Short mmCIF file of C-alpha atoms and ligand atoms in Angstrom, two decimals:
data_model
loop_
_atom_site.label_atom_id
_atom_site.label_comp_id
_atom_site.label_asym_id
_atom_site.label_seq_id
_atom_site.Cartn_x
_atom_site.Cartn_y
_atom_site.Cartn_z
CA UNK J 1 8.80 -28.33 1.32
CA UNK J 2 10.31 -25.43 -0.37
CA UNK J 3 8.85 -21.82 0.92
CA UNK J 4 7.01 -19.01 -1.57
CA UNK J 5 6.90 -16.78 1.61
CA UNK J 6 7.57 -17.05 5.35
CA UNK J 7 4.87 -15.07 5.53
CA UNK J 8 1.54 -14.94 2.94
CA UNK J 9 -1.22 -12.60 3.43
CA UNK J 10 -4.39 -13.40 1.64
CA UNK J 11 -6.33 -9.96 0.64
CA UNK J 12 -4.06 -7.00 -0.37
CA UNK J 13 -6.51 -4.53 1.30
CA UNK J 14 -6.58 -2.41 4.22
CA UNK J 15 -5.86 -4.39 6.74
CA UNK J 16 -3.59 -7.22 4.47
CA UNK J 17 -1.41 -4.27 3.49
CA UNK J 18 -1.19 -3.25 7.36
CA UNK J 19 -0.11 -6.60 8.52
CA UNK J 20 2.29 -6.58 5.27
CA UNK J 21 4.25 -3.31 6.97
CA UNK J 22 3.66 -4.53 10.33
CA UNK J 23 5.26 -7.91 9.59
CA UNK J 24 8.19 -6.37 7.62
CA UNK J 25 8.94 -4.13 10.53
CA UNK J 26 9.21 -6.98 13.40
CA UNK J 27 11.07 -8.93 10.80
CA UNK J 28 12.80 -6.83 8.20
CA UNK J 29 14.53 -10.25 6.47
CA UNK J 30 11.33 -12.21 6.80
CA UNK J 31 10.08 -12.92 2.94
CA UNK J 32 6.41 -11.69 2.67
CA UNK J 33 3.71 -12.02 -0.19
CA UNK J 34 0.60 -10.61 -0.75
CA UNK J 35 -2.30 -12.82 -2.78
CA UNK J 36 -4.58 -10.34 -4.28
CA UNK J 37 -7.77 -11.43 -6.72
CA UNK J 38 -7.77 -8.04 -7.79
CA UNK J 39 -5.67 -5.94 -10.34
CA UNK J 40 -4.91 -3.59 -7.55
CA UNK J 41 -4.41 -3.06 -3.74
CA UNK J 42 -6.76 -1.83 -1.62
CA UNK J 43 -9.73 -0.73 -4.05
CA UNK J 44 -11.88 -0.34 -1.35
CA UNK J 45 -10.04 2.15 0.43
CA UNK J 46 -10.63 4.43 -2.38
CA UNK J 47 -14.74 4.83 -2.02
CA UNK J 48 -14.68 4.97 2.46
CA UNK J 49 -16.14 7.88 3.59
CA UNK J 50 -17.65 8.88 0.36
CA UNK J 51 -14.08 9.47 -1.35
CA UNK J 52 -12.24 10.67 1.63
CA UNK J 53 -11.56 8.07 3.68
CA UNK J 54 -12.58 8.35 7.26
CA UNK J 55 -9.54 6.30 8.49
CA UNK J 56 -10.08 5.77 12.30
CA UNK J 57 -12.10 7.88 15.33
CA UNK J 58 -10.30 9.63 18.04
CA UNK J 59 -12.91 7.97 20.32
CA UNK J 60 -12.30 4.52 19.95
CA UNK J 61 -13.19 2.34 22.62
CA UNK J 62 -14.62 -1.39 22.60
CA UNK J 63 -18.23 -0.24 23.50
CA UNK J 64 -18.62 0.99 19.30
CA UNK J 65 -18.19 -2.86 18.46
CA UNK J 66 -20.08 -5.99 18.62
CA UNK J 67 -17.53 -8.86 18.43
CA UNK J 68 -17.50 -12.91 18.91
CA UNK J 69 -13.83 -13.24 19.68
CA UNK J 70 -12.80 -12.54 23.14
CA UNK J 71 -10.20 -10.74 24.41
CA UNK J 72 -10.40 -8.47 20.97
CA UNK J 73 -10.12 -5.59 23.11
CA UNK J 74 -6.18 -5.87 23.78
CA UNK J 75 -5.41 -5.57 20.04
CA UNK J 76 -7.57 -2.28 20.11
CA UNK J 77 -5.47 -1.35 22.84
CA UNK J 78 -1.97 -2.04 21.48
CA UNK J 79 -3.08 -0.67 18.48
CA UNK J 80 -4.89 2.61 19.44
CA UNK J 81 -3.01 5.30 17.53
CA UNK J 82 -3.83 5.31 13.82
CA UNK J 83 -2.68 9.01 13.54
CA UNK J 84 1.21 7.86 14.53
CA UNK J 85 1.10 4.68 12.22
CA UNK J 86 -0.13 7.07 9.09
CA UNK J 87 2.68 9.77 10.09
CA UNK J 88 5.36 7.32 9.90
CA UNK J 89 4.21 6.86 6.13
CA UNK J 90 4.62 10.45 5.76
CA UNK J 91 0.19 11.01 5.84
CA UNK J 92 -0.82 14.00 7.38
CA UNK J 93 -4.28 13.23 9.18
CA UNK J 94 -7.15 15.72 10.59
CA UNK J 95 -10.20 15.19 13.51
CA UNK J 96 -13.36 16.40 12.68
CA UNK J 97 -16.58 16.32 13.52
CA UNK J 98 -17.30 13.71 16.50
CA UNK J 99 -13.85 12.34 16.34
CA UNK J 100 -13.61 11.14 12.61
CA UNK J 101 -10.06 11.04 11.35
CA UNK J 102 -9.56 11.80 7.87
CA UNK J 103 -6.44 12.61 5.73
CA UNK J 104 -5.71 16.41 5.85
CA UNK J 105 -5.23 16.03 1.77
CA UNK J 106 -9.06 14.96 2.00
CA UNK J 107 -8.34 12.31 -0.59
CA UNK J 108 -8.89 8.26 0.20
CA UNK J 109 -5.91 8.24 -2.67
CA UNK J 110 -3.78 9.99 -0.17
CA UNK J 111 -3.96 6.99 2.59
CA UNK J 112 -3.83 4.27 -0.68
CA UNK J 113 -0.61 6.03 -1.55
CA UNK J 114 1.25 5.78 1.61
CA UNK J 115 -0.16 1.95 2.31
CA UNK J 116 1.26 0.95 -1.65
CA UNK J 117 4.57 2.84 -0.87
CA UNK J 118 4.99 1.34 2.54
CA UNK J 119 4.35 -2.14 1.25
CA UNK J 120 6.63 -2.39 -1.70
CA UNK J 121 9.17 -0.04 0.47
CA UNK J 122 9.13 -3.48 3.17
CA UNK J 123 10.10 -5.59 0.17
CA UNK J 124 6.99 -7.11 0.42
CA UNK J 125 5.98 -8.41 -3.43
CA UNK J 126 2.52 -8.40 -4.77
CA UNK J 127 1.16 -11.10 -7.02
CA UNK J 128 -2.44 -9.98 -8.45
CA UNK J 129 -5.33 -11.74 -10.04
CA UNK J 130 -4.18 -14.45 -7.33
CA UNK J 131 -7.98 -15.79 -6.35
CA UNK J 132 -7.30 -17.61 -3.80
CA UNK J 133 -9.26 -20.70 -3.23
CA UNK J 134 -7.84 -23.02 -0.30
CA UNK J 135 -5.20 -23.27 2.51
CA UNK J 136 -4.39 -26.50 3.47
CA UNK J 137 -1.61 -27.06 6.56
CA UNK J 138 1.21 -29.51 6.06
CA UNK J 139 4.28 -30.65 8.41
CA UNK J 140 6.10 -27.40 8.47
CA UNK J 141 3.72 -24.92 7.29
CA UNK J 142 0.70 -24.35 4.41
CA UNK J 143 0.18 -24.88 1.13
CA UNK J 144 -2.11 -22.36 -0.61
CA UNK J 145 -4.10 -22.84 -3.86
CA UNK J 146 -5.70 -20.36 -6.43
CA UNK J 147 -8.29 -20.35 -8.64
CA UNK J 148 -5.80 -20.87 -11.67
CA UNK J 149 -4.83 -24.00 -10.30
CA UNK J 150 -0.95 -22.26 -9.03
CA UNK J 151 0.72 -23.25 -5.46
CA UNK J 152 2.52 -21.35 -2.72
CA UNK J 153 4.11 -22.73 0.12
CA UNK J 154 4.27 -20.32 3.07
CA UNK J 155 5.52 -20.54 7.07
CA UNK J 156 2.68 -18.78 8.55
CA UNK J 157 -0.55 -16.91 6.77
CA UNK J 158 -2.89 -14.44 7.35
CA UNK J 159 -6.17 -14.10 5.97
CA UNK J 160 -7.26 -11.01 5.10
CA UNK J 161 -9.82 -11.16 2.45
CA UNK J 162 -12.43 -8.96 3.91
CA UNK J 163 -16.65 -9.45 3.55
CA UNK J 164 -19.04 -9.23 0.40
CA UNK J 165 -19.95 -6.05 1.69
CA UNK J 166 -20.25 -2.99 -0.95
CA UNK J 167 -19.77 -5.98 -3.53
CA UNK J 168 -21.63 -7.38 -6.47
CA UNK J 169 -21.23 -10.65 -5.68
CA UNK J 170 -19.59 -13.34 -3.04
CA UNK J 171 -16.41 -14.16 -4.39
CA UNK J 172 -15.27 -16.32 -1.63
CA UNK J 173 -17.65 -19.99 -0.90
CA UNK J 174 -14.66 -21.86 -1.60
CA UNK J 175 -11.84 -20.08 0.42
CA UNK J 176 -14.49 -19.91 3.68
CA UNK J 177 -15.66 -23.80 2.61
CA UNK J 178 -12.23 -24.79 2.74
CA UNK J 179 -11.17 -23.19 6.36
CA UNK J 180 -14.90 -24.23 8.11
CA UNK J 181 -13.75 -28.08 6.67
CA UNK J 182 -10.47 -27.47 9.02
CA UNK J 183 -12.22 -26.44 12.17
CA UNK J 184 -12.34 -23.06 11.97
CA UNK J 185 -15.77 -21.44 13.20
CA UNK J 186 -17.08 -19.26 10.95
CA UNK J 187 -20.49 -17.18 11.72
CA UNK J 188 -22.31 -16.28 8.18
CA UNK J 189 -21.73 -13.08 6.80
CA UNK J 190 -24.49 -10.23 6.46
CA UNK J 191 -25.07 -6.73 5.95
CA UNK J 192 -24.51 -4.58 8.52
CA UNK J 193 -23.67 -0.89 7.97
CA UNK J 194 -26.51 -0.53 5.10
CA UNK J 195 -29.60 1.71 4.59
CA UNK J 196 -32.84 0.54 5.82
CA UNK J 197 -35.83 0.11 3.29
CA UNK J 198 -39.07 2.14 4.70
CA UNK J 199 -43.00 2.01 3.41
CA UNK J 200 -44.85 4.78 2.25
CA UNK J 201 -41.96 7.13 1.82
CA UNK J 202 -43.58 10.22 0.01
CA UNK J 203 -41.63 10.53 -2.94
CA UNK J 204 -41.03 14.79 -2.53
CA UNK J 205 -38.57 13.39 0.37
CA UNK J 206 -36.14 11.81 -2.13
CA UNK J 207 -32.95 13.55 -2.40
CA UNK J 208 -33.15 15.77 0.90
CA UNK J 209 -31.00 15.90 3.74
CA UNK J 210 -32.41 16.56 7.32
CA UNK J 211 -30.73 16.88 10.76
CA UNK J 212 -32.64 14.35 12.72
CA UNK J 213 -32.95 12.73 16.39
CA UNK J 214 -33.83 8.92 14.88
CA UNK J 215 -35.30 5.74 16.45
CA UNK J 216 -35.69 2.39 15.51
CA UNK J 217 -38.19 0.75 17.80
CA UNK J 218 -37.92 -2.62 17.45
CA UNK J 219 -41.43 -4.97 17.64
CA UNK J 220 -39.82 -6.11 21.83
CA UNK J 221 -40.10 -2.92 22.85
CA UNK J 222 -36.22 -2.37 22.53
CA UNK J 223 -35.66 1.44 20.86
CA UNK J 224 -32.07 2.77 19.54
CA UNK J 225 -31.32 6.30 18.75
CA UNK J 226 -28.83 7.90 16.95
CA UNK J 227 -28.39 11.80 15.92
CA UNK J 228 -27.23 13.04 12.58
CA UNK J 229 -27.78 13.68 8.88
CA UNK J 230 -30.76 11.68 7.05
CA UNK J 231 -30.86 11.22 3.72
CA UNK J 232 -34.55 10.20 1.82
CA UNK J 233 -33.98 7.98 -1.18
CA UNK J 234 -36.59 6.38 -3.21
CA UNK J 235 -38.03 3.86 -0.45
CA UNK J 236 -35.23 3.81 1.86
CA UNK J 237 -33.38 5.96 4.65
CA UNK J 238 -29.70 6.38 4.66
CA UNK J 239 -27.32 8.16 6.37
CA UNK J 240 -24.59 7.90 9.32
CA UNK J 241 -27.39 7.81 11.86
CA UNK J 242 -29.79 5.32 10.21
CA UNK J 243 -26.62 2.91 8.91
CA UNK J 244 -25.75 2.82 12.46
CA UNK J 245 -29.08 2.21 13.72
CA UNK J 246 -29.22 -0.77 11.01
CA UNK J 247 -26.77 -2.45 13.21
CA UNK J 248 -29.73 -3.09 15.36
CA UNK J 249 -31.94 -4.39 12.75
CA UNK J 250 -32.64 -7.78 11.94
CA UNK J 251 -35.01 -8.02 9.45
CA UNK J 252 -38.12 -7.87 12.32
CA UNK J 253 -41.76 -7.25 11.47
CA UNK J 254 -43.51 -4.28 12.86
CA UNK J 255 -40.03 -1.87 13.53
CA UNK J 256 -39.99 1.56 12.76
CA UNK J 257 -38.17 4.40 12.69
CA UNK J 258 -39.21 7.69 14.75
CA UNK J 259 -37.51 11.10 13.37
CA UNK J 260 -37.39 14.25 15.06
CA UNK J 261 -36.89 17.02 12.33
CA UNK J 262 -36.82 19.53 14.38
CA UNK J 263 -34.28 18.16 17.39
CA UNK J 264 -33.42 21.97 18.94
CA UNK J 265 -37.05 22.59 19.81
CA UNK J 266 -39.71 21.49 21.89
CA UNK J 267 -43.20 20.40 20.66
CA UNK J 268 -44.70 23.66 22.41
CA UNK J 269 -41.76 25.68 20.74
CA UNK J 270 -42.43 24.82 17.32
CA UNK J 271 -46.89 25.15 18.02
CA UNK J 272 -45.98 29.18 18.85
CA UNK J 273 -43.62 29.48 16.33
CA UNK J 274 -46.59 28.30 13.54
CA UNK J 275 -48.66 30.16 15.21
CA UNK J 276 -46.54 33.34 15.13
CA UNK J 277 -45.99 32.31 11.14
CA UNK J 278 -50.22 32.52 10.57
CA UNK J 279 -49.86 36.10 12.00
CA UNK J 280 -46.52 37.23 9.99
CA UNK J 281 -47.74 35.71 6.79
CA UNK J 282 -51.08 35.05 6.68
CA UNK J 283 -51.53 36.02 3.23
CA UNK J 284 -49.03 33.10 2.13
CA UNK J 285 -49.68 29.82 0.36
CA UNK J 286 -50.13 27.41 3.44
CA UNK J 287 -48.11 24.91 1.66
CA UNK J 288 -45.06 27.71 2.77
CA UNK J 289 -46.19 27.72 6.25
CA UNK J 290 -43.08 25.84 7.51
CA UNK J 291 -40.12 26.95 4.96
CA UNK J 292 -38.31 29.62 7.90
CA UNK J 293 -38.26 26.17 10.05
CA UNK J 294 -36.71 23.08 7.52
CA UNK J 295 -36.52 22.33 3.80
CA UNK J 296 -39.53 23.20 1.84
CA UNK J 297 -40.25 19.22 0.37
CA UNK J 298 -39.77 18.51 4.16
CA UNK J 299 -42.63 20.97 5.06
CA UNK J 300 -44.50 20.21 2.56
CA UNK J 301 -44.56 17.09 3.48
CA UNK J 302 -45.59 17.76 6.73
CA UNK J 303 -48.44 20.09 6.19
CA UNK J 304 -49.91 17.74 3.39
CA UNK J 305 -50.30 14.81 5.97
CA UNK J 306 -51.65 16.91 8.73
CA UNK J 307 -54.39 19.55 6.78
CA UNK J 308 -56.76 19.05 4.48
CA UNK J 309 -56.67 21.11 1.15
CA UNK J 310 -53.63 22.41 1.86
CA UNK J 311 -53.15 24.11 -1.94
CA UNK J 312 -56.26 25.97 -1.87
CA UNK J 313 -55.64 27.82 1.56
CA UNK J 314 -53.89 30.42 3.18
CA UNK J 315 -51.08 30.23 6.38
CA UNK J 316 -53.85 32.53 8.47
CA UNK J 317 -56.44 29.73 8.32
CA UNK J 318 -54.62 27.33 9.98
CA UNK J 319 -56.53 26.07 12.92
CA UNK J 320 -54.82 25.13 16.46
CA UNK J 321 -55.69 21.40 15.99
CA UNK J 322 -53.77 21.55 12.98
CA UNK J 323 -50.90 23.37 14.32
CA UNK J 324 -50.52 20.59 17.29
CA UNK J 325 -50.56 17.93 14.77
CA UNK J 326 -48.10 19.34 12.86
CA UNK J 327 -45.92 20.01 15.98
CA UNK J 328 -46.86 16.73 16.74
CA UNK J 329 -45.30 15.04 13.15
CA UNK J 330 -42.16 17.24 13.13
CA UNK J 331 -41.17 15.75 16.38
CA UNK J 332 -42.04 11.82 15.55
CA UNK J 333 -42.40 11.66 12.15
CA UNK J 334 -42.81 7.74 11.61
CA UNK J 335 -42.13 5.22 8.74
CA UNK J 336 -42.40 1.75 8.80
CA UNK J 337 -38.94 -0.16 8.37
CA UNK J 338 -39.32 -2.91 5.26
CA UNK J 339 -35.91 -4.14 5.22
CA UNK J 340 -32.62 -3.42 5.31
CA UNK J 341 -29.98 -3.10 2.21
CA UNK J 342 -28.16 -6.34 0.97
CA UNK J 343 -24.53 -6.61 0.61
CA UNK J 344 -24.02 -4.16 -2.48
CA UNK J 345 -25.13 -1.40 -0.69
CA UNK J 346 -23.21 -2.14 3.07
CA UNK J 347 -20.83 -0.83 4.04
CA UNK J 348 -19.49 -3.76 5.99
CA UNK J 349 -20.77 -6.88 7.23
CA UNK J 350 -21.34 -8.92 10.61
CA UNK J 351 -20.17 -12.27 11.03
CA UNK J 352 -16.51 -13.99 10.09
CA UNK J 353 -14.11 -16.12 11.74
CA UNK J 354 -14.28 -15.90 15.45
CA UNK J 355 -12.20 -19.08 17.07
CA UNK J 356 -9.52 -16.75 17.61
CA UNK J 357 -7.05 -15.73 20.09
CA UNK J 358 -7.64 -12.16 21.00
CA UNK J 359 -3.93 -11.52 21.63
CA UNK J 360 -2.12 -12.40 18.88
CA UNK J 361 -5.10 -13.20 16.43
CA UNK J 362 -3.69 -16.61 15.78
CA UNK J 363 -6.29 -19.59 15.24
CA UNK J 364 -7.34 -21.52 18.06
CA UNK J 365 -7.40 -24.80 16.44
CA UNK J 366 -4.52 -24.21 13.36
CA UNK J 367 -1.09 -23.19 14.62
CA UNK J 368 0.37 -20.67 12.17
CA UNK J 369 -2.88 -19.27 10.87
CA UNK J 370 -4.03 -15.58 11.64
CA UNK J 371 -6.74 -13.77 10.42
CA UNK J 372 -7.69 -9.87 10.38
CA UNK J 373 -10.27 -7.10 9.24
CA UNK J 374 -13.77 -7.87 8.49
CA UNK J 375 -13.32 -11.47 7.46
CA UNK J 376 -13.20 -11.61 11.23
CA UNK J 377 -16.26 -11.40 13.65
CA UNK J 378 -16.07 -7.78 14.46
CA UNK J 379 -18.15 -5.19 13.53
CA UNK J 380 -18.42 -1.60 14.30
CA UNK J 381 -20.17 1.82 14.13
CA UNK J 382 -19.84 4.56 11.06
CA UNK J 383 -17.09 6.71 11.77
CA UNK J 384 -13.86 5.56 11.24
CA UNK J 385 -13.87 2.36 13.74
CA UNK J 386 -14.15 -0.30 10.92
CA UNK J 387 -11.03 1.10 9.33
CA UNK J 388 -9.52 1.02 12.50
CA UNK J 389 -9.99 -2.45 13.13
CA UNK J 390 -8.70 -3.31 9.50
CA UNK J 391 -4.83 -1.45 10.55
CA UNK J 392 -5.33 -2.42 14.25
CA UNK J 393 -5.94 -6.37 13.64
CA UNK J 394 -3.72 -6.26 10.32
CA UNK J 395 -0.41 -4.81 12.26
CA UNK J 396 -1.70 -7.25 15.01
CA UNK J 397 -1.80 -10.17 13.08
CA UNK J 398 1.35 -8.82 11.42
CA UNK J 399 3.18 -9.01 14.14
CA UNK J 400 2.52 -12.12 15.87
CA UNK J 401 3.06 -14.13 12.82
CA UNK J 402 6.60 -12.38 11.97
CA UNK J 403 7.15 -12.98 15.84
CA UNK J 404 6.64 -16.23 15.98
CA UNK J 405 8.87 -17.29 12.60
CA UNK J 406 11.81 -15.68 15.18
CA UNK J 407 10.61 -17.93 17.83
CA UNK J 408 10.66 -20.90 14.84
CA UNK J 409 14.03 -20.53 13.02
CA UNK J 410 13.95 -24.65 12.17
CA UNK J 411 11.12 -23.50 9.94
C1 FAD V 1 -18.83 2.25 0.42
C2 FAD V 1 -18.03 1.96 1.66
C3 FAD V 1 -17.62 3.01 2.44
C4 FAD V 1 -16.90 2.77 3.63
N1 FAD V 1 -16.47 3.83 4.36
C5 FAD V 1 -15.77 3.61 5.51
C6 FAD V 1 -15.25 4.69 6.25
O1 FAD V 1 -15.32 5.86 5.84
N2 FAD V 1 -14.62 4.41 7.43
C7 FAD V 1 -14.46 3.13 7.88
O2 FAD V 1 -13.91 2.93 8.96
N3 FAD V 1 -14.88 2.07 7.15
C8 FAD V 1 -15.52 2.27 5.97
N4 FAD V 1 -15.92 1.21 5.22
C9 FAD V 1 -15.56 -0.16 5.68
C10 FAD V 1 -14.09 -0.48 5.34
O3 FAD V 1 -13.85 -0.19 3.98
C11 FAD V 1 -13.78 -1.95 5.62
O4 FAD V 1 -14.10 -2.22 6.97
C12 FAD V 1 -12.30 -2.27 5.37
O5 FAD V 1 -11.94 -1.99 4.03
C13 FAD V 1 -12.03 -3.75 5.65
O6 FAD V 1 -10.67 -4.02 5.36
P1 FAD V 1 -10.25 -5.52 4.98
O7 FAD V 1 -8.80 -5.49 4.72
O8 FAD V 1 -10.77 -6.47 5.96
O9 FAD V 1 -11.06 -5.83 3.64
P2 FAD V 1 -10.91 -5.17 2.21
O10 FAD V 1 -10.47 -3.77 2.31
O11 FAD V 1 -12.18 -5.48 1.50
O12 FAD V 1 -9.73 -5.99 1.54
C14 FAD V 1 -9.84 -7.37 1.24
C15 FAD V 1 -8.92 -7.63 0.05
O13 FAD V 1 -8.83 -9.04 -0.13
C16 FAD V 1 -8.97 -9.33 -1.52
N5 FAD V 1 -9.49 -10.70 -1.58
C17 FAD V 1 -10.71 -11.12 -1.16
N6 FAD V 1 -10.80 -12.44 -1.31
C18 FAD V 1 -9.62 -12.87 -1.81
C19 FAD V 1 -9.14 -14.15 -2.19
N7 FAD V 1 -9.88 -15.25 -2.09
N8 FAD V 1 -7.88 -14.23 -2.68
C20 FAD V 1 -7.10 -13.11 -2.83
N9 FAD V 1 -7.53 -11.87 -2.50
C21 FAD V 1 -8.78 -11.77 -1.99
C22 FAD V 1 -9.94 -8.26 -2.01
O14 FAD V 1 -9.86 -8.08 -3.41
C23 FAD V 1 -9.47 -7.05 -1.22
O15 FAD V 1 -8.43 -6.36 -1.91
C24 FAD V 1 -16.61 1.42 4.02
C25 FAD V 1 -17.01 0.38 3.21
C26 FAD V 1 -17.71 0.63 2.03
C27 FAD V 1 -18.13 -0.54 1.17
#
């Protein structure tokens, strides 16, 4: 058979491009091509971390991820240092808050840039609108199809072709069909990172942002929490806090979510503090009786559930039942969780290919077959560890396949 590529990488985004510069670096002469469905590279890359690009977490460690493929841990560790790897590209990164890496530029373009430049700089090539469709393993290699009907023949290949998550649609029945036919065990995608649907959510709440303590108490008893900015939308809850929270959510009657609004004070904190407010402004509309404490909708809110007539009285004549009860609702203010969001609105996805080996990434049942990023079965928390995995399994991968053509040279 005559060879397209010694090595092919399926999926020319983050973490195809990373095994692409990987690859070229253990084997500088090694010929390597990139499939990608897409007009571009690495469109993705270009909406993380709302435009930004939160590219990795200086607090990585194996505890943020839930994974089916053992041993996934040593890539993580051989792998650790995002910050070096986007240096040697000539990208300038910055920590900020709870660990989150970002370029200093502040620009997802920025970290595109240096990926496209590195690539084509490795004399990798490129093909796009290459959909690909099936990989099927001959004597002394693979031969790999696309939707167009065109061949490669490749050494070794990588798949890389991420999840349906932040998508439209699933693009990819056939290319997963045809690697489950060969053996491979594949767990079915869904959402994971996404916002969680919620009942009854007053409609004054859409649009605000709250610091919040949240829980999602699940109908066993089990309850998560997570700190950090909420966002209300129209019937749903979003945010770092509740996307990581989702995580935990499997579409279970009876769950809920528990907010504390008011996560710096105590029940009996926030009770004097209304109660000093009904002396200092007893004159005011009751319906301002909270807006030195959190957002006026918020308050609002708030008061409207816990005291009757609220527009027609004053802050003076609230009474101290009502003042506990509204204590009481700032520090578990509870909605019921509906659902969670579907792929469009994920961020990523659990499931993928898991029959791996943990080391080098390599199939367990296909010799000369790697896969990295999402379409494998690891998932992690908002913050930078997703993105990680995507360069950490991609230079992996990478790696091992342009190690082993050395170890091959009959090939
Ligand atoms: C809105 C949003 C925000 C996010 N923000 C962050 C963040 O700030 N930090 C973070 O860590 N993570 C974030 N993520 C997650 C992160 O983007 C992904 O984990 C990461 O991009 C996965 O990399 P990947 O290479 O596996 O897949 P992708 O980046 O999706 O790349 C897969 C590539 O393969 C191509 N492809 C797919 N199928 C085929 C095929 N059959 N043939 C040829 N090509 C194919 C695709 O077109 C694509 O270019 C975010 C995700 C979304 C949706």
């Amino acid at each position: 058979m005559g060879i397209d590529a010694d090595i092919l990488i399926i999926g020319a985004g983050a973490s195809g491009m990373a095994a692409a510069i990987e690859a070229a670096g253990v084997s500088p002469e090694a010929k390597i091509l990139l499939l990608e469905r897409s007009d571009r590279a690495g469109r993705k890359i270009l909406v993380t971390g709302n435009g930004r690009c939160n590219l990795s977490n200086s607090g990585i460690d194996v505890s943020c991820y839930n994974s089916a493929v053992s041993g996934f841990s040593d890539v993580m560790e051989r792998y650790a240092d995002d910050r070096s790897f986007f240096r040697k590209m000539g990208l300038v990164t910055r920590e900020e808050r709870e660990g989150r890496i970002y370029p200093y530029s502040g620009q997802a373009s920025s970290v595109l840039d240096a990926l496209r430049f590195m690539v084509s700089a490795s004399g990798a090539e490129t093909v796009y609108g290459a959909q690909v469709t099936g990989i099927l393993p001959q004597e002394n290699g693979f031969t790999v199809t696309a939707e167009d009907g065109s061949e490669y023949s490749a050494a070794k290949v990588i798949v890389a072709a991420g999840s349906p998550a932040g998508a439209h649609g699933f693009a990819n029945r056939k290319l997963i069909s045809s690697l489950i036919s060969q053996g491979e065990g594949f767990r079915e995608f869904s959402p994971a990172l996404a916002p969680l649907m919620v009942r009854d959510l007053p409609a004054q709440l859409k649009g605000t942002r709250v610091q919040a303590d949240v829980t999602l108490q699940l109908p066993d008893g089990r309850r998560e929490t997570a700190s950090g900015e909420v966002q209300f939308g129209s019937g749903y809850v979003s945010g770092i806090c509740v996307m990581d929270l989702s995580r935990e959510y499997n579409g279970e009657k009876g769950a809920f979510l528990i907010m504390d609004l008011c996560p710096d004070m105590s029940c009996r904190k926030i009770a004097e503090f209304i109660s000093e407010v009904t002396v200092i402004r007893g004159n005011a509309d009751a319906s301002t009786a909270l807006s030195g404490l959190m957002q006026k909708s918020v308050g609002e809110m708030i008061l409207k559930t816990c005291c009757d007539d609220l527009y027609r009285r004053k802050t003076g004549s609230l009474t101290s039942k009502e003042i506990e009860n509204v204590s009481e609702l700032i520090k578990g203010y509870k909605v019921e969780v509906a659902g969670k969001g579907d792929f469009r609105n994920a961020q990523i996805c659990r499931g993928g290919f898991s029959g791996l080996n943990g080391e080098t990434l390599e199939s367990a049942v296909c010799n000369g077959l790697y896969f990295c990023g999402e379409i494998v079965d690891v998932d992690g928390r908002c913050g930078g560890y997703n993105l990680h995995w995507a360069w950490a399994s991609g230079r992996a991968a990478g790696a091992s396949a342009a190690s082993s053509l050395k170890k091959t040279p009959e090939q």
